[in-house]
Coordinates of C-alpha atoms in Angstrom, one line a residue:
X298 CA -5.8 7.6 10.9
X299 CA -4.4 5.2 8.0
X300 CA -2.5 2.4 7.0
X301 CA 0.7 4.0 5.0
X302 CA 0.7 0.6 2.8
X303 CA 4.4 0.4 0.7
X304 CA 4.0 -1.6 -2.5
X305 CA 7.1 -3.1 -4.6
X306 CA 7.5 -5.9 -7.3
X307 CA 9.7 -8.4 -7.8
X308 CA 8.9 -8.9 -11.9
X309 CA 11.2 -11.8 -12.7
X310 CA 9.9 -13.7 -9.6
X311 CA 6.3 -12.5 -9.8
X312 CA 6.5 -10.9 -5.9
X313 CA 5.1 -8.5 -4.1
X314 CA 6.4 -7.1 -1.5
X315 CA 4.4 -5.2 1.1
X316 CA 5.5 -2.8 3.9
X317 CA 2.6 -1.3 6.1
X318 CA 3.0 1.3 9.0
X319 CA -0.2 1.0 11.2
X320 CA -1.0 3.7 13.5
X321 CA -0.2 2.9 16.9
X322 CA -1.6 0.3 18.8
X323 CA -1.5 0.2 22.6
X324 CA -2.0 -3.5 23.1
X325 CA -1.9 -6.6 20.9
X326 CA -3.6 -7.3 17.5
X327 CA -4.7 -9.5 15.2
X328 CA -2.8 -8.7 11.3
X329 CA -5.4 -10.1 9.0
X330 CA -5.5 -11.5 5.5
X331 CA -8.9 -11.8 3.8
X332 CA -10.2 -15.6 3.6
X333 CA -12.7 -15.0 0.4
X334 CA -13.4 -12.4 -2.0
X335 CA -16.9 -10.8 -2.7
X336 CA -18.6 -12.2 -6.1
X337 CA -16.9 -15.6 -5.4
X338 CA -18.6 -17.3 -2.6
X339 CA -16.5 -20.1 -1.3
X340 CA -13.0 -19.9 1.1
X341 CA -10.3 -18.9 -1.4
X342 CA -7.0 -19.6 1.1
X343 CA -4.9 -16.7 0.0
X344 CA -2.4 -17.2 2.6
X345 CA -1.4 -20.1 0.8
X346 CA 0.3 -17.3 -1.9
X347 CA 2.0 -15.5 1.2
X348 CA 5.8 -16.5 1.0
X349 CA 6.7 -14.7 4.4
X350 CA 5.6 -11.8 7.4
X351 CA 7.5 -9.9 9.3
X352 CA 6.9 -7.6 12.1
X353 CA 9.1 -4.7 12.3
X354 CA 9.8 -3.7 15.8
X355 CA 10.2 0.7 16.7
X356 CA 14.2 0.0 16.6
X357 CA 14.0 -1.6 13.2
X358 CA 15.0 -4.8 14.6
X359 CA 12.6 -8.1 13.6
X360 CA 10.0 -9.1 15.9
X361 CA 8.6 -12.7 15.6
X362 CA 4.9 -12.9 14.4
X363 CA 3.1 -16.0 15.3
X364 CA 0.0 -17.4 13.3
X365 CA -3.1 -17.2 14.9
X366 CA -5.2 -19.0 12.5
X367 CA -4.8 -20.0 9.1
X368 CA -5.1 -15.9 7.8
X369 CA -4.3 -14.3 10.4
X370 CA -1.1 -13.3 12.8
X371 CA -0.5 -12.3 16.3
X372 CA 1.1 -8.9 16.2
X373 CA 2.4 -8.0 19.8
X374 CA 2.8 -5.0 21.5
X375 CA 4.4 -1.7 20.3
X376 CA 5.0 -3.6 17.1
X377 CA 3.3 -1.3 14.2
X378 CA 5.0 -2.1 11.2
X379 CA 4.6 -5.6 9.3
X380 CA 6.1 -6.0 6.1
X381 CA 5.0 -9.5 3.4
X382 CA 6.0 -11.1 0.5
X383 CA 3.0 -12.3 -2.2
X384 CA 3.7 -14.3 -4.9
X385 CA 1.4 -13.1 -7.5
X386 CA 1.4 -15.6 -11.2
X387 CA -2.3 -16.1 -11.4
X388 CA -4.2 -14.4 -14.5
X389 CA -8.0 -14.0 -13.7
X390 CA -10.5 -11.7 -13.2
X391 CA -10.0 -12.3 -9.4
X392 CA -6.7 -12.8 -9.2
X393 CA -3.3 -10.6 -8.0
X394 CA -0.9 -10.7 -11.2
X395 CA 2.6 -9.3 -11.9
X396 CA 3.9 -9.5 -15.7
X397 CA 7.1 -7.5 -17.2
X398 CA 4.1 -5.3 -18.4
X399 CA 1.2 -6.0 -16.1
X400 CA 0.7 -4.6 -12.7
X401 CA -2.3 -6.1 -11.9
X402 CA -3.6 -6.1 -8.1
X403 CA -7.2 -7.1 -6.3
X404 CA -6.1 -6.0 -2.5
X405 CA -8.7 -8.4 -1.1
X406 CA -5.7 -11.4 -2.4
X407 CA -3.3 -9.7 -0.8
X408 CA -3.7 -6.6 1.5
X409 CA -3.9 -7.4 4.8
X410 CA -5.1 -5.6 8.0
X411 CA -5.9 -5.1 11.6
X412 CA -9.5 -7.1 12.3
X413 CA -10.1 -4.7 15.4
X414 CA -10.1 -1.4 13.5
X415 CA -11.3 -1.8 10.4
X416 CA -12.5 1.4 9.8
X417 CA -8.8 2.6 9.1
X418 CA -8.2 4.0 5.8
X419 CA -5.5 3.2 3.7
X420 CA -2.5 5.3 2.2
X421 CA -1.3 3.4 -1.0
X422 CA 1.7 4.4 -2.3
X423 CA 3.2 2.0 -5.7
X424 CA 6.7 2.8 -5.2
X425 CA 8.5 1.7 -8.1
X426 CA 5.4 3.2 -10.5
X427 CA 6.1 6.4 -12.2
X428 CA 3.9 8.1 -14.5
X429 CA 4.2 10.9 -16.5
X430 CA 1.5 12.9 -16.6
X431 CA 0.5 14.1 -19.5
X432 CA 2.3 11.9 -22.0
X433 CA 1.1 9.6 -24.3
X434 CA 3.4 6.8 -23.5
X435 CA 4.2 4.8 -20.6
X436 CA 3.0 3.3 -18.0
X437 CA -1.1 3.8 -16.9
X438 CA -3.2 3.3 -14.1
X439 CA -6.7 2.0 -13.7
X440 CA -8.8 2.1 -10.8
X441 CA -11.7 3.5 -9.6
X442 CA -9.5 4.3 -6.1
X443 CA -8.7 8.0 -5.6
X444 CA -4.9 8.5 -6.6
X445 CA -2.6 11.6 -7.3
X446 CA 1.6 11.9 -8.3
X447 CA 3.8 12.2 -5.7
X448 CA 6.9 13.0 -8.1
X449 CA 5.3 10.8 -10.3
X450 CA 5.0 7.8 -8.1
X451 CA 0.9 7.3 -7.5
X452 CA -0.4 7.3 -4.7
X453 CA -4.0 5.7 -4.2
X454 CA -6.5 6.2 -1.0
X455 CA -9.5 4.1 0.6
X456 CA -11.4 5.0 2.8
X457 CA -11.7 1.8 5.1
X458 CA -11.0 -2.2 4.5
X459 CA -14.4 -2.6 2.9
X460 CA -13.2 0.1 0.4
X461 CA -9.9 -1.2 -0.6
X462 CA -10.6 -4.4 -0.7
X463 CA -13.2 -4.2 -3.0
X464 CA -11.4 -2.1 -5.8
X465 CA -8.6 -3.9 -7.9
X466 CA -6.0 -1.3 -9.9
X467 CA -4.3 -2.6 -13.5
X468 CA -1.3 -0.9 -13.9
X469 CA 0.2 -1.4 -17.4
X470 CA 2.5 0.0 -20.7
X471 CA -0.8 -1.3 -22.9
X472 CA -4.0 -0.1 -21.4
X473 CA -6.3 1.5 -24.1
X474 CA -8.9 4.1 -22.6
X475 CA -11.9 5.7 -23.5
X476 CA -15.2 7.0 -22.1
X477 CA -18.4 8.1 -22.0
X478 CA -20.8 9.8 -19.7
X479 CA -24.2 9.2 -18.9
X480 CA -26.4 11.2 -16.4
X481 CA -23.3 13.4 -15.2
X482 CA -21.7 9.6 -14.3
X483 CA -18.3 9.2 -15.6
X484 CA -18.1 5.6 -17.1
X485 CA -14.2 4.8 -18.2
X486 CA -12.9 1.5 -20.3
X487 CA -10.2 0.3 -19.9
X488 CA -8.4 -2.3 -22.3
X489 CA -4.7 -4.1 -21.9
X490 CA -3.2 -5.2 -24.4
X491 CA -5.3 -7.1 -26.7
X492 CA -8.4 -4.5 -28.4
X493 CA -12.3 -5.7 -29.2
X494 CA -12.4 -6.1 -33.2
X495 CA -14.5 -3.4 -33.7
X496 CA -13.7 -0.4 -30.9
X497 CA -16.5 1.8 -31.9
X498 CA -19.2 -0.3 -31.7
X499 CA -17.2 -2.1 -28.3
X500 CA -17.9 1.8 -26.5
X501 CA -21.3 1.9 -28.1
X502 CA -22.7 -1.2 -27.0
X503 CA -21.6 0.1 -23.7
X504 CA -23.3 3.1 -23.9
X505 CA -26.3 1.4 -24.8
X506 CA -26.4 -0.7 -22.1
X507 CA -25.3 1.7 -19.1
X508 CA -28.2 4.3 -20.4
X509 CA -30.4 1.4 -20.3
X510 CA -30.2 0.2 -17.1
X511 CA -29.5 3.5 -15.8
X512 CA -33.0 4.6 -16.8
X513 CA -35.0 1.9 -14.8
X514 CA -32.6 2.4 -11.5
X515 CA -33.3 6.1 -12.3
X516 CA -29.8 6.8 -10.1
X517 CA -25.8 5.6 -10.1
X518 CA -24.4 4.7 -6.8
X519 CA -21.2 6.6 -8.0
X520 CA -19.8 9.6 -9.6
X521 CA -17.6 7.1 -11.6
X522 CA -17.3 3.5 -13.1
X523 CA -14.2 1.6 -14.1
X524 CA -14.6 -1.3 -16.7
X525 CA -11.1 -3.3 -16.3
X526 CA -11.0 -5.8 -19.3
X527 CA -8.1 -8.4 -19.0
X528 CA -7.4 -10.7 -22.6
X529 CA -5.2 -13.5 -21.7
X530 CA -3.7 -16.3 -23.7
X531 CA -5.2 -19.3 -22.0
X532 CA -9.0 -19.9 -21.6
X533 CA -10.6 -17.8 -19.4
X534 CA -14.2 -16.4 -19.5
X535 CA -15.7 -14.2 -16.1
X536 CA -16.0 -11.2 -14.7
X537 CA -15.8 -10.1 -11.3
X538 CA -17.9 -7.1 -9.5
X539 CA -16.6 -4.2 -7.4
X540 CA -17.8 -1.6 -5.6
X541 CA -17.0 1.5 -8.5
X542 CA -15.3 -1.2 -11.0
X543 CA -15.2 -4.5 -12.3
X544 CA -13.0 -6.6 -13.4
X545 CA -13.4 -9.0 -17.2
X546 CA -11.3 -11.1 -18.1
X547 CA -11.7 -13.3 -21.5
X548 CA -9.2 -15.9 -23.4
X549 CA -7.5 -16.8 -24.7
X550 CA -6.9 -13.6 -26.6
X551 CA -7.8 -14.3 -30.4
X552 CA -11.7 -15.5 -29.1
X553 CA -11.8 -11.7 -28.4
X554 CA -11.6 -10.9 -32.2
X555 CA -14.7 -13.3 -33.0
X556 CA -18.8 -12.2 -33.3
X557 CA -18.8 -15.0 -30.5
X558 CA -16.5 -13.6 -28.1
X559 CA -17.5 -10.2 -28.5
X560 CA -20.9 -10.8 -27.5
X561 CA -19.3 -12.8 -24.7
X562 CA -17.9 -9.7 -23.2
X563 CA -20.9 -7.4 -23.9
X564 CA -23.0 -10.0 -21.8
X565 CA -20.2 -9.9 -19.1
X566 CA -20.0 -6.3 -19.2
X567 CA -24.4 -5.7 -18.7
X568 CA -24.1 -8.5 -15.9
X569 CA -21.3 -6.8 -14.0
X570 CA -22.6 -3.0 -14.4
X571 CA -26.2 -4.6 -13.1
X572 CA -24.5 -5.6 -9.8
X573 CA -23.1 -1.8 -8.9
X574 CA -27.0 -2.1 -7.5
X575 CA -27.6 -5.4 -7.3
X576 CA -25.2 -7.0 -4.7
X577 CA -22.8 -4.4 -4.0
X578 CA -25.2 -2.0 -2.5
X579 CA -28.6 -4.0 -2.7
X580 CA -26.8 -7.0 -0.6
X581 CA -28.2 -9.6 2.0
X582 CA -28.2 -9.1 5.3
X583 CA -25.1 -11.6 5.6
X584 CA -22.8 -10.1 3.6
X585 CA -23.6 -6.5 5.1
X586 CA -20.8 -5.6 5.8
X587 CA -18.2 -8.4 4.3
X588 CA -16.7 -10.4 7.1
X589 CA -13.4 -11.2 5.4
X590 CA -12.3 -13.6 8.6
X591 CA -14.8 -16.4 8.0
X592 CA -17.2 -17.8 5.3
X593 CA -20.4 -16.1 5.0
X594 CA -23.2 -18.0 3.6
X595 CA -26.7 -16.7 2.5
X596 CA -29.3 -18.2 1.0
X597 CA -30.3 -15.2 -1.3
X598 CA -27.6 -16.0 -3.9
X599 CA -30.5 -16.5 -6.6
X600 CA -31.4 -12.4 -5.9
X601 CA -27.3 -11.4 -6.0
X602 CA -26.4 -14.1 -8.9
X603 CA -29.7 -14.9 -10.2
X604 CA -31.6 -11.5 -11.1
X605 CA -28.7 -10.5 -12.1
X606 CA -27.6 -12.6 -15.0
X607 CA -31.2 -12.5 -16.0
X608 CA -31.4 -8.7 -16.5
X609 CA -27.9 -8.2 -17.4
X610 CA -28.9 -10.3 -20.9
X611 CA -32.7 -8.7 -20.5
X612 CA -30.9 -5.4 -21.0
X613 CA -29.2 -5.8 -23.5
X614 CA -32.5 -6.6 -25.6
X615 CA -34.1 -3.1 -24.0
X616 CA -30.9 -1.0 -25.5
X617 CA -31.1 -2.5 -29.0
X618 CA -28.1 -4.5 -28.4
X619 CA -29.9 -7.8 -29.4
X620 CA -32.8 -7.9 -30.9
X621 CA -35.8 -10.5 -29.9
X622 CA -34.4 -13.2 -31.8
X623 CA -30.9 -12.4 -29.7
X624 CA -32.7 -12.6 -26.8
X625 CA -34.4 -15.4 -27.5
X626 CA -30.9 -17.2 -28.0
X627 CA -29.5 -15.9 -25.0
X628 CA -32.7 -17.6 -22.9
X629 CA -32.5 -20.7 -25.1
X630 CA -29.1 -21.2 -23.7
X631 CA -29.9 -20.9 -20.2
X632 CA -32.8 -22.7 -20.3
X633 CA -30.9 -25.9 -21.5
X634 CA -28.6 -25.7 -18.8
X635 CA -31.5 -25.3 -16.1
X636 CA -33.0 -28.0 -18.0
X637 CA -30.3 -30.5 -17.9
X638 CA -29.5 -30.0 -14.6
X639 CA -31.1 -32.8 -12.4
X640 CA -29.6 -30.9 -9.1
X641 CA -32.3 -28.5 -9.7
X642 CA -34.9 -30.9 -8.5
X643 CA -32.5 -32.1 -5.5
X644 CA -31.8 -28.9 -4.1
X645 CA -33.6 -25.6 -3.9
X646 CA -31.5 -22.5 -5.2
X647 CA -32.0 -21.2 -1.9
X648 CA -29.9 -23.8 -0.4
X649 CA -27.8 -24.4 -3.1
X650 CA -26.8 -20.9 -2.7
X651 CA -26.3 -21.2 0.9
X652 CA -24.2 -24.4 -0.3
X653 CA -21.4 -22.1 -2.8
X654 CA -19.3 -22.4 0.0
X655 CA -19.0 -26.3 -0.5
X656 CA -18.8 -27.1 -3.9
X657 CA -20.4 -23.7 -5.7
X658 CA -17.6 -23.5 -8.5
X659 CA -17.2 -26.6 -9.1
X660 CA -18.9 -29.8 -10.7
X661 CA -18.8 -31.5 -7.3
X662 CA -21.6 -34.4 -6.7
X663 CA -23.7 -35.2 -10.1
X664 CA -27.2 -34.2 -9.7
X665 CA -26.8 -32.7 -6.0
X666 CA -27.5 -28.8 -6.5
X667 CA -28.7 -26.1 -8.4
X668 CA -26.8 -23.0 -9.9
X669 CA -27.6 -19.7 -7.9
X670 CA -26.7 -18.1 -11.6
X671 CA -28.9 -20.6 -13.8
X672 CA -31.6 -21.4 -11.9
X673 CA -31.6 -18.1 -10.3
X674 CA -32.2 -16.5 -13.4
X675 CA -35.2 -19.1 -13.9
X676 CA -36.8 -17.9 -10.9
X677 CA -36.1 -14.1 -11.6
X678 CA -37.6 -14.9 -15.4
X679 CA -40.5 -16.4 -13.5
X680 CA -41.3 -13.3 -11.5
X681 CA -41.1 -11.2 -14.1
X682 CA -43.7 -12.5 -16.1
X683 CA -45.6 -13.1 -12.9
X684 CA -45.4 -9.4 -11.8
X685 CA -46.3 -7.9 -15.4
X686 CA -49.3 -9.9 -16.2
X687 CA -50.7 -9.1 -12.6
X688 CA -50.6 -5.6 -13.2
X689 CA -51.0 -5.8 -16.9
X690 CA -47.3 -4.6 -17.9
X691 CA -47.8 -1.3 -15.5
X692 CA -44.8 -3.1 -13.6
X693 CA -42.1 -5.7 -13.8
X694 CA -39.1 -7.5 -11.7
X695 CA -36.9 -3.9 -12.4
X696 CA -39.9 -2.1 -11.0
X697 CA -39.0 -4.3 -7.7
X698 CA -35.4 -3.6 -8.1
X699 CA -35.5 -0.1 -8.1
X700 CA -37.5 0.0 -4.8
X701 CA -35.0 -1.9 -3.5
X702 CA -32.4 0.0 -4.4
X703 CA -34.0 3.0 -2.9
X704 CA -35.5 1.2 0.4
X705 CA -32.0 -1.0 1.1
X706 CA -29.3 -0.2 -1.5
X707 CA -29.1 3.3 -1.6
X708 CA -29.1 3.5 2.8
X709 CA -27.2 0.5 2.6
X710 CA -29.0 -1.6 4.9
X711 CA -28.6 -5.7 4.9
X712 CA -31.6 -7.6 3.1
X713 CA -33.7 -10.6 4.1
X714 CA -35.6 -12.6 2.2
X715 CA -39.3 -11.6 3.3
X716 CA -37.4 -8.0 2.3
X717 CA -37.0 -9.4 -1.2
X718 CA -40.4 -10.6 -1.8
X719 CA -42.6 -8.3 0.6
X720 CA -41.0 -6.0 -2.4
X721 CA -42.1 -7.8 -5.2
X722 CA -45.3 -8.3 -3.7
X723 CA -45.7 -4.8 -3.4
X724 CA -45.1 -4.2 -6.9
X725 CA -47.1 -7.0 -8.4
X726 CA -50.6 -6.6 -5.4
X727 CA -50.7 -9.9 -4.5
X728 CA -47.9 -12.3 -2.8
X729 CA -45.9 -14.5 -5.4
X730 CA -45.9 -16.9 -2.7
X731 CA -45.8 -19.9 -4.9
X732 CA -42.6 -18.8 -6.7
X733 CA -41.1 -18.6 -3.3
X734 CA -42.1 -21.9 -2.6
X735 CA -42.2 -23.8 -5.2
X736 CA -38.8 -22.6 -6.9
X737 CA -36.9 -20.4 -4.7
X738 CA -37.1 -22.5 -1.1
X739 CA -38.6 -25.7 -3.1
X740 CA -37.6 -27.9 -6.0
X741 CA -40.4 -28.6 -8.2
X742 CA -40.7 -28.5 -11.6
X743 CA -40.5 -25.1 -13.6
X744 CA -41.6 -26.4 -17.3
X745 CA -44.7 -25.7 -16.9
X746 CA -44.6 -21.7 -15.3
X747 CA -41.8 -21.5 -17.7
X748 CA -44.8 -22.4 -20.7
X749 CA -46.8 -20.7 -19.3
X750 CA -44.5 -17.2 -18.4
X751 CA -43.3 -17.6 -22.3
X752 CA -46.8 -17.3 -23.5
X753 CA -47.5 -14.3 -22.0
X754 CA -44.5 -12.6 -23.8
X755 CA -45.4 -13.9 -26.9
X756 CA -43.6 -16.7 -27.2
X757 CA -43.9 -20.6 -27.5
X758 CA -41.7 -22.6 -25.7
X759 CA -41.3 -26.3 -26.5
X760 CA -38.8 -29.1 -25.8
X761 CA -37.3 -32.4 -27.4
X762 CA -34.5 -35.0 -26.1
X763 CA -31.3 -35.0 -28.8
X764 CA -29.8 -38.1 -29.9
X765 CA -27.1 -37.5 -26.8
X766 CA -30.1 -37.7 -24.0
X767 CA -30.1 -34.0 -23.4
X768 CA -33.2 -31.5 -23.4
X769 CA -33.2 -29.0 -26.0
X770 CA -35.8 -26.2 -26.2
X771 CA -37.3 -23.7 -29.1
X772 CA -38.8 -20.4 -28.7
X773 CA -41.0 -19.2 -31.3
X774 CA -42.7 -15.8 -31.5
X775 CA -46.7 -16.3 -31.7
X776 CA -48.5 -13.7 -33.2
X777 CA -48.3 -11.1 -32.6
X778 CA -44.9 -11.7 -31.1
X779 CA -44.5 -9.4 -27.4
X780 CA -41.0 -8.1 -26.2
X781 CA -40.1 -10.1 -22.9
X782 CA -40.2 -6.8 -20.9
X783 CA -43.0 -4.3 -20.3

């Protein structure tokens, strides 16, 4: 059974209109919107975008839907059909957008479904789409959905709410596409409006990377990836993960054009393509499956966040993307930030992470937390180094990983914390109970293991205070100078 979903703009008003027939339902239900988004841990309050919702009783006439919470309505009896307008202006890589030549959606903004059967799959039809098939001009669609032409209007299918609401579509007159395959995976990128400086290298750099981290997971959880780049004018700089896809947005669009910006996107693009493991199938236990009703927290957002932006820049050292001195950079700017963050000595990234749902995204209270993506990456740095000198570079934190993936991502089951680092202690012999402690559950100081790690890549790490107050740091390659990765 599905969810025949109807979905229409308004362009000069930037509206959506939605129309959904649900199969019947015998009694009562609940009509819910989603009240966060997965990769952005903190209540979003989407309703707050929905203009009006109608129930549409079996002899056309309007029933009367009353809210039962904040997201969510009372649908009564016999009453299958709900239609909602969605006022959609908002240009991110999260967001729900519709532009005189942008049809941009993320269904988890905007779809909405019934909380007591969400293993429904959905029936998308974009009713006032057509494509040609076949031609070189017009309008094109990107999404990693399944989707065919019904007389040249698409029609996309999920497979239940987790699957729709995890994979956005851009719809557009300007998309540029190309692609590349690596292990019989079919990777596609897709570009509107504004192109990378230099294409070629652009596609290469991603090929780099994807065979990269490809080779140490040894497997891809799908048969294809989507990479959805979005250039606005305004600033902008993040990228969002999905389930096949994800999402980048940078701006405003002439950064996109500069050596700066481009490596900008390149990082984005490693980070993102890491989580397809890590996070959206290697995922704690909290968030498995996602529980759109409510918040969610977890205290493992330094595993989901943290190893992540760590190996997202690690890899693009191990495909030749950056070279050590690259690298180097790329760690000195973390660093700094971990550095001059007091809240890292307040409050462990554990509960910092379990804290995103508070004040995660934003500045919030000077000095009070830790970053799950800065300090997490410290951490995941720290075990690295940890696990390769205990088994004198036989292994590594991607050694870890790739259990992982196998034990808990690939069977999709929910992970813990002891999961995490019963894992890495696996891999490395011994416990690394003192990382755990100390830096993941504790808040002491990590200059010293962060000498200490350096050194046993080669490198010398030291610090001085600029005339400003702030800590600034210098790597230098001893010799003979290591690679940071076994």
């Amino acid at each position: 059974m599905s969810i025949q979903v109807t979905v229409t703009r308004d362009v000069e008003a930037q509206n959506l209109h939605f129309d959904a027939t649900f199969p019947a339902s015998s009694k009562p239900w609940t009509l819910q919107l989603p009240t966060w988004r997965p990769g952005r841990y903190e209540l979003a309050n989407f309703a707050q975008y929905v203009m009006w919702v109608k129930g549409i009783a079996a002899d056309g006439s309007e029933a009367r839907l009353s809210k039962s919470d904040l997201h969510s309505w009372h649908v009564p009896d016999g009453v299958n059909r709900v239609s909602w307008l969605f006022h959609a202006d908002i240009l991110n890589a999260g967001s729900t957008c519709v532009e005189s030549d942008l049809f941009y959606v993320n269904p988890v903004n905007c779809f909405m479904y019934d909380v007591s059967r969400p293993e429904l799959s959905f029936e998308i039809r974009l009713a006032d789409l057509t494509l040609a098939e076949g031609e070189a001009s017009g309008w094109d669609l990107a999404t990693a959905l399944p989707w065919t032409l019904d007389e040249g209007v698409p029609v996309m299918r999920a497979r239940d709410v987790q699957h729709v609401m995890d994979a956005p579509w851009v719809a557009s007159p300007k998309l540029w596409h190309d692609s590349y395959r690596e292990q019989g995976v079919d990777f596609h990128v897709w570009v509107h409006d504004t192109l990378p400086a230099d294409p070629v290298r652009f596609m290469s750099e991603h090929v780099a990377f994807t065979r990269a981290q490809l080779s140490y997971f040894g497997s891809f959880p799908a048969e294809e990836y989507h990479f959805l780049y979005l250039f606005p004018d305004r600033d902008v700089r993040h990228g969002v993960e999905h389930e096949d896809s994800t999402v980048i947005a940078l701006g405003p669009a002439e950064r996109v054009q500069s050596e700066e910006g481009h490596m900008e996107i390149i990082g984005i693009a490693s980070h993102e393509l890491y989580h397809a493991w890590n996070v959206k199938r290697i995922r704690p236990a909290e968030w498995t499956p996602y529980d759109f009703t409510q918040a969610c927290p977890s205290e493992l957002g330094y595993i989901a966040e943290g190893v992540t932006t760590y190996m997202g820049d690690l890899f693009l050292f191990e495909a030749g993307v950056v070279d050590l001195e690259g690298w180097c950079g790329l760690m000195t700017k973390l660093l700094e930030r971990h550095l001059n963050n007091p809240g890292r000595l307040n409050m462990s990234v554990a509960a910092s992470s379990f804290d995103t749902w508070l004040d995660g995204y934003r500045l919030g209270v000077p000095g009070r937390k830790g970053s799950i993506y800065v300090e997490g990456a410290v951490l995941a740095f720290l075990c690295d180094c940890r696990i390769m000198a205990l088994t004198d570079g036989q292994a590594s934190l991607s050694t870890a990983m790739r259990l992982l993936w196998e034990r808990f991502g690939r069977p999709r089951t929910g992970l813990t914390a002891s999961d995490y680092w019963n894992v890495l202690a696996e891999v490395a012999g011994e416990p690394l109970d003192d990382l755990r402690r100390h830096h993941a559950e504790g808040t002491e100081d990590t200059w010293q293991p962060l000498v200490e790690a350096m050194s046993t890549q080669g490198l010398e790490l030291s610090k001085h205070v600029d005339t400003k107050g702030l800590t600034r740091v210098s790597l230098t390659p001893q010799n003979p100078p290591a690679p940071p990765m076994a």
